[in-house]
Amino acid sequence: MAATTLSGSRRLLLVVVFLLALFALFEALGIRAQFSLDALQSLILMHPILGLLLFTLVFALGNLIQIPGWIFLAAAALALGRLYGGIATYLAACASCLFTYFTIRAIGGDALRELDNRLARRLLAGLDRHPLWSIIALRMLFQTVPALNYALALSGVRFRHYLLGTLLGLPLPIALYCLFFDYLAMLLNIG
């Protein structure tokens, strides 16, 4: 029997089932509740290298299960200061986006390309015309929002555009958030 290729809508359904199963697993094991500022700060500070590697892994897994990226940034900025916290977050955010790209692409391929939807075709046409600039703009506006990562991975965008757009689009919003969290910490006398 020849292997059959799944349709785009079935691959999208497979992605949704995977994400829901991962979310349910993290929830059932109580792992999702561990994504707090204090827990993330402790993780970063536990060891200069191992702590940052684990922080990156947790960021990547958290991004898959809809944990907002700002909590990681806040934890890093409060634990390491705005400069080193920003650098740590930038590296972890980029790794997280790449992890999501490869994971979701492996499950769903370019399933959005196969949708018979006028809006989807229009959005993908805009992405195709200016892939790098589109991704940079999306990263500047939405940073590491999981839905953006899923959509870009399923859009069929080339990896090099995804990588460069992520690398170039994240620094400005991360720097602004670092300044904001640093200022907030100073106002609240924490950190």
mmCIF file of C-alpha atoms in Angstrom:
data_model
loop_
_atom_site.group_PDB
_atom_site.id
_atom_site.type_symbol
_atom_site.label_atom_id
_atom_site.label_comp_id
_atom_site.label_asym_id
_atom_site.label_seq_id
_atom_site.Cartn_x
_atom_site.Cartn_y
_atom_site.Cartn_z
ATOM 1 C CA MET A 1 0.000 0.000 0.000
ATOM 2 C CA ALA A 2 1.430 3.374 -0.993
ATOM 3 C CA ALA A 3 1.915 6.043 1.640
ATOM 4 C CA THR A 4 -0.673 8.774 1.375
ATOM 5 C CA THR A 5 0.039 12.417 1.938
ATOM 6 C CA LEU A 6 -2.136 14.152 4.472
ATOM 7 C CA SER A 7 -4.125 17.136 3.250
ATOM 8 C CA GLY A 8 -3.346 20.608 4.553
ATOM 9 C CA SER A 9 -6.423 20.669 6.785
ATOM 10 C CA ARG A 10 -5.515 17.297 8.290
ATOM 11 C CA ARG A 11 -1.969 18.462 8.955
ATOM 12 C CA LEU A 12 -3.367 21.582 10.652
ATOM 13 C CA LEU A 13 -5.602 19.350 12.758
ATOM 14 C CA LEU A 14 -2.564 17.229 13.650
ATOM 15 C CA VAL A 15 -0.716 20.367 14.801
ATOM 16 C CA VAL A 16 -3.688 21.426 16.945
ATOM 17 C CA VAL A 17 -3.966 17.948 18.496
ATOM 18 C CA PHE A 18 -0.212 17.918 19.203
ATOM 19 C CA LEU A 19 -0.324 21.344 20.867
ATOM 20 C CA LEU A 20 -3.404 20.474 22.922
ATOM 21 C CA ALA A 21 -1.836 17.185 24.033
ATOM 22 C CA LEU A 22 1.382 18.957 25.017
ATOM 23 C CA PHE A 23 -0.603 21.614 26.891
ATOM 24 C CA ALA A 24 -2.668 18.945 28.699
ATOM 25 C CA LEU A 25 0.464 16.978 29.605
ATOM 26 C CA PHE A 26 2.187 20.059 31.062
ATOM 27 C CA GLU A 27 -1.006 20.960 32.930
ATOM 28 C CA ALA A 28 -1.539 17.428 34.293
ATOM 29 C CA LEU A 29 2.060 17.157 35.477
ATOM 30 C CA GLY A 30 1.871 20.593 37.110
ATOM 31 C CA ILE A 31 4.716 21.882 34.956
ATOM 32 C CA ARG A 32 2.736 24.739 33.477
ATOM 33 C CA ALA A 33 2.236 26.251 36.940
ATOM 34 C CA GLN A 34 6.018 26.402 37.371
ATOM 35 C CA PHE A 35 6.368 29.162 34.759
ATOM 36 C CA SER A 36 6.542 32.013 37.259
ATOM 37 C CA LEU A 37 8.888 34.958 37.630
ATOM 38 C CA ASP A 38 10.444 33.518 40.795
ATOM 39 C CA ALA A 39 10.929 30.033 39.350
ATOM 40 C CA LEU A 40 12.463 31.390 36.142
ATOM 41 C CA GLN A 41 14.769 33.760 38.043
ATOM 42 C CA SER A 42 15.940 30.869 40.254
ATOM 43 C CA LEU A 43 16.572 28.763 37.174
ATOM 44 C CA ILE A 44 18.706 31.473 35.566
ATOM 45 C CA LEU A 45 20.695 32.116 38.723
ATOM 46 C CA MET A 46 21.291 28.468 39.672
ATOM 47 C CA HIS A 47 24.410 28.160 37.501
ATOM 48 C CA PRO A 48 26.046 30.595 35.050
ATOM 49 C CA ILE A 49 25.907 28.235 32.067
ATOM 50 C CA LEU A 50 23.554 25.379 32.960
ATOM 51 C CA GLY A 51 20.960 27.841 34.262
ATOM 52 C CA LEU A 52 20.908 29.748 30.983
ATOM 53 C CA LEU A 53 20.737 26.536 28.947
ATOM 54 C CA LEU A 54 17.797 25.324 31.026
ATOM 55 C CA PHE A 55 16.200 28.778 30.753
ATOM 56 C CA THR A 56 16.455 28.483 26.961
ATOM 57 C CA LEU A 57 14.915 24.996 26.996
ATOM 58 C CA VAL A 58 12.093 26.111 29.274
ATOM 59 C CA PHE A 59 11.495 29.172 27.057
ATOM 60 C CA ALA A 60 11.225 26.899 24.002
ATOM 61 C CA LEU A 61 8.811 24.494 25.695
ATOM 62 C CA GLY A 62 6.842 27.340 27.244
ATOM 63 C CA ASN A 63 6.495 28.998 23.866
ATOM 64 C CA LEU A 64 4.945 25.826 22.483
ATOM 65 C CA ILE A 65 2.310 25.748 25.242
ATOM 66 C CA GLN A 66 1.337 29.424 25.040
ATOM 67 C CA ILE A 67 3.416 30.875 27.882
ATOM 68 C CA PRO A 68 3.944 34.526 26.919
ATOM 69 C CA GLY A 69 7.539 35.508 26.160
ATOM 70 C CA TRP A 70 7.436 38.630 28.335
ATOM 71 C CA ILE A 71 7.552 36.514 31.504
ATOM 72 C CA PHE A 72 10.895 35.057 30.409
ATOM 73 C CA LEU A 73 12.193 38.499 29.554
ATOM 74 C CA ALA A 74 11.063 39.921 32.885
ATOM 75 C CA ALA A 75 12.709 37.052 34.784
ATOM 76 C CA ALA A 76 15.988 37.442 32.898
ATOM 77 C CA ALA A 77 16.034 41.237 33.216
ATOM 78 C CA LEU A 78 15.314 41.061 36.947
ATOM 79 C CA ALA A 79 17.858 38.291 37.533
ATOM 80 C CA LEU A 80 20.682 39.537 35.309
ATOM 81 C CA GLY A 81 19.961 43.220 34.755
ATOM 82 C CA ARG A 82 18.703 44.832 31.599
ATOM 83 C CA LEU A 83 21.850 44.309 29.481
ATOM 84 C CA TYR A 84 22.695 40.696 30.296
ATOM 85 C CA GLY A 85 19.049 39.816 30.808
ATOM 86 C CA GLY A 86 18.268 41.248 27.386
ATOM 87 C CA ILE A 87 21.093 39.309 25.759
ATOM 88 C CA ALA A 88 20.050 36.085 27.507
ATOM 89 C CA THR A 89 16.440 36.612 26.460
ATOM 90 C CA TYR A 90 17.393 37.433 22.871
ATOM 91 C CA LEU A 91 19.396 34.216 22.551
ATOM 92 C CA ALA A 92 16.715 32.138 24.289
ATOM 93 C CA ALA A 93 13.923 33.748 22.232
ATOM 94 C CA CYS A 94 15.726 33.038 18.961
ATOM 95 C CA ALA A 95 16.352 29.428 20.007
ATOM 96 C CA SER A 96 12.716 29.116 21.066
ATOM 97 C CA CYS A 97 11.449 30.437 17.731
ATOM 98 C CA LEU A 98 13.717 28.024 15.852
ATOM 99 C CA PHE A 99 12.597 25.095 18.009
ATOM 100 C CA THR A 100 8.958 25.968 17.325
ATOM 101 C CA TYR A 101 9.632 26.382 13.609
ATOM 102 C CA PHE A 102 11.207 22.951 13.242
ATOM 103 C CA THR A 103 8.688 21.206 15.517
ATOM 104 C CA ILE A 104 5.580 22.665 13.901
ATOM 105 C CA ARG A 105 7.002 22.408 10.369
ATOM 106 C CA ALA A 106 7.801 18.716 10.966
ATOM 107 C CA ILE A 107 4.200 18.035 11.980
ATOM 108 C CA GLY A 108 2.274 20.406 9.722
ATOM 109 C CA GLY A 109 4.573 21.134 6.806
ATOM 110 C CA ASP A 110 3.324 24.104 4.801
ATOM 111 C CA ALA A 111 -0.331 23.312 5.477
ATOM 112 C CA LEU A 112 -1.455 26.947 5.268
ATOM 113 C CA ARG A 113 -0.514 26.953 1.574
ATOM 114 C CA GLU A 114 -3.175 24.354 0.893
ATOM 115 C CA LEU A 115 -6.065 26.192 2.503
ATOM 116 C CA ASP A 116 -8.748 27.292 0.111
ATOM 117 C CA ASN A 117 -9.293 30.628 1.788
ATOM 118 C CA ARG A 118 -9.084 34.017 0.130
ATOM 119 C CA LEU A 119 -7.704 35.803 3.215
ATOM 120 C CA ALA A 120 -5.024 33.133 3.728
ATOM 121 C CA ARG A 121 -3.979 33.387 0.077
ATOM 122 C CA ARG A 122 -3.779 37.185 0.334
ATOM 123 C CA LEU A 123 -1.678 37.091 3.506
ATOM 124 C CA LEU A 124 0.642 34.457 2.062
ATOM 125 C CA ALA A 125 1.023 36.469 -1.148
ATOM 126 C CA GLY A 126 2.159 39.456 0.930
ATOM 127 C CA LEU A 127 4.588 37.233 2.806
ATOM 128 C CA ASP A 128 5.884 35.842 -0.491
ATOM 129 C CA ARG A 129 6.471 39.314 -1.951
ATOM 130 C CA HIS A 130 8.607 40.524 0.958
ATOM 131 C CA PRO A 131 9.366 37.556 3.222
ATOM 132 C CA LEU A 132 12.280 39.029 5.153
ATOM 133 C CA TRP A 133 10.742 42.463 5.749
ATOM 134 C CA SER A 134 7.397 40.893 6.636
ATOM 135 C CA ILE A 135 8.963 38.662 9.279
ATOM 136 C CA ILE A 136 11.053 41.511 10.708
ATOM 137 C CA ALA A 137 7.906 43.656 11.024
ATOM 138 C CA LEU A 138 5.918 40.792 12.548
ATOM 139 C CA ARG A 139 8.687 40.093 15.075
ATOM 140 C CA MET A 140 8.883 43.764 16.015
ATOM 141 C CA LEU A 141 5.125 43.844 16.618
ATOM 142 C CA PHE A 142 4.463 40.391 18.070
ATOM 143 C CA GLN A 143 7.936 39.158 19.168
ATOM 144 C CA THR A 144 7.685 35.452 20.077
ATOM 145 C CA VAL A 145 3.909 35.116 20.224
ATOM 146 C CA PRO A 146 3.311 31.381 19.750
ATOM 147 C CA ALA A 147 0.520 31.865 17.190
ATOM 148 C CA LEU A 148 2.911 33.862 15.000
ATOM 149 C CA ASN A 149 5.534 31.133 15.269
ATOM 150 C CA TYR A 150 2.989 28.472 14.311
ATOM 151 C CA ALA A 151 1.658 30.494 11.378
ATOM 152 C CA LEU A 152 5.112 31.267 9.988
ATOM 153 C CA ALA A 153 6.205 27.645 10.335
ATOM 154 C CA LEU A 154 3.078 26.445 8.511
ATOM 155 C CA SER A 155 3.285 29.160 5.842
ATOM 156 C CA GLY A 156 6.025 27.522 3.827
ATOM 157 C CA VAL A 157 8.335 30.503 4.342
ATOM 158 C CA ARG A 158 11.965 29.622 3.716
ATOM 159 C CA PHE A 159 14.053 28.892 6.766
ATOM 160 C CA ARG A 160 16.645 31.552 5.916
ATOM 161 C CA HIS A 161 13.958 34.255 5.814
ATOM 162 C CA TYR A 162 12.482 32.977 9.071
ATOM 163 C CA LEU A 163 15.896 32.929 10.741
ATOM 164 C CA LEU A 164 17.044 36.342 9.495
ATOM 165 C CA GLY A 165 13.667 37.956 10.157
ATOM 166 C CA THR A 166 13.722 36.590 13.696
ATOM 167 C CA LEU A 167 17.330 37.623 14.344
ATOM 168 C CA LEU A 168 16.753 41.146 13.003
ATOM 169 C CA GLY A 169 13.215 41.699 14.291
ATOM 170 C CA LEU A 170 13.647 40.764 17.956
ATOM 171 C CA PRO A 171 16.407 43.087 19.268
ATOM 172 C CA LEU A 172 14.433 46.352 19.334
ATOM 173 C CA PRO A 173 11.333 45.075 21.153
ATOM 174 C CA ILE A 174 13.481 43.082 23.600
ATOM 175 C CA ALA A 175 15.575 46.179 24.352
ATOM 176 C CA LEU A 176 12.429 48.252 24.904
ATOM 177 C CA TYR A 177 10.933 45.610 27.186
ATOM 178 C CA CYS A 178 14.221 45.424 29.134
ATOM 179 C CA LEU A 179 14.119 49.169 29.712
ATOM 180 C CA PHE A 180 10.483 48.916 30.749
ATOM 181 C CA PHE A 181 11.062 46.059 33.207
ATOM 182 C CA ASP A 182 14.161 47.751 34.590
ATOM 183 C CA TYR A 183 12.184 50.949 35.151
ATOM 184 C CA LEU A 184 9.284 48.993 36.661
ATOM 185 C CA ALA A 185 11.655 47.143 39.016
ATOM 186 C CA MET A 186 13.165 50.449 40.082
ATOM 187 C CA LEU A 187 9.703 51.926 40.750
ATOM 188 C CA LEU A 188 8.611 48.887 42.740
ATOM 189 C CA ASN A 189 12.035 48.507 44.375
ATOM 190 C CA ILE A 190 12.422 44.855 43.317
ATOM 191 C CA GLY A 191 15.085 42.921 41.490
#
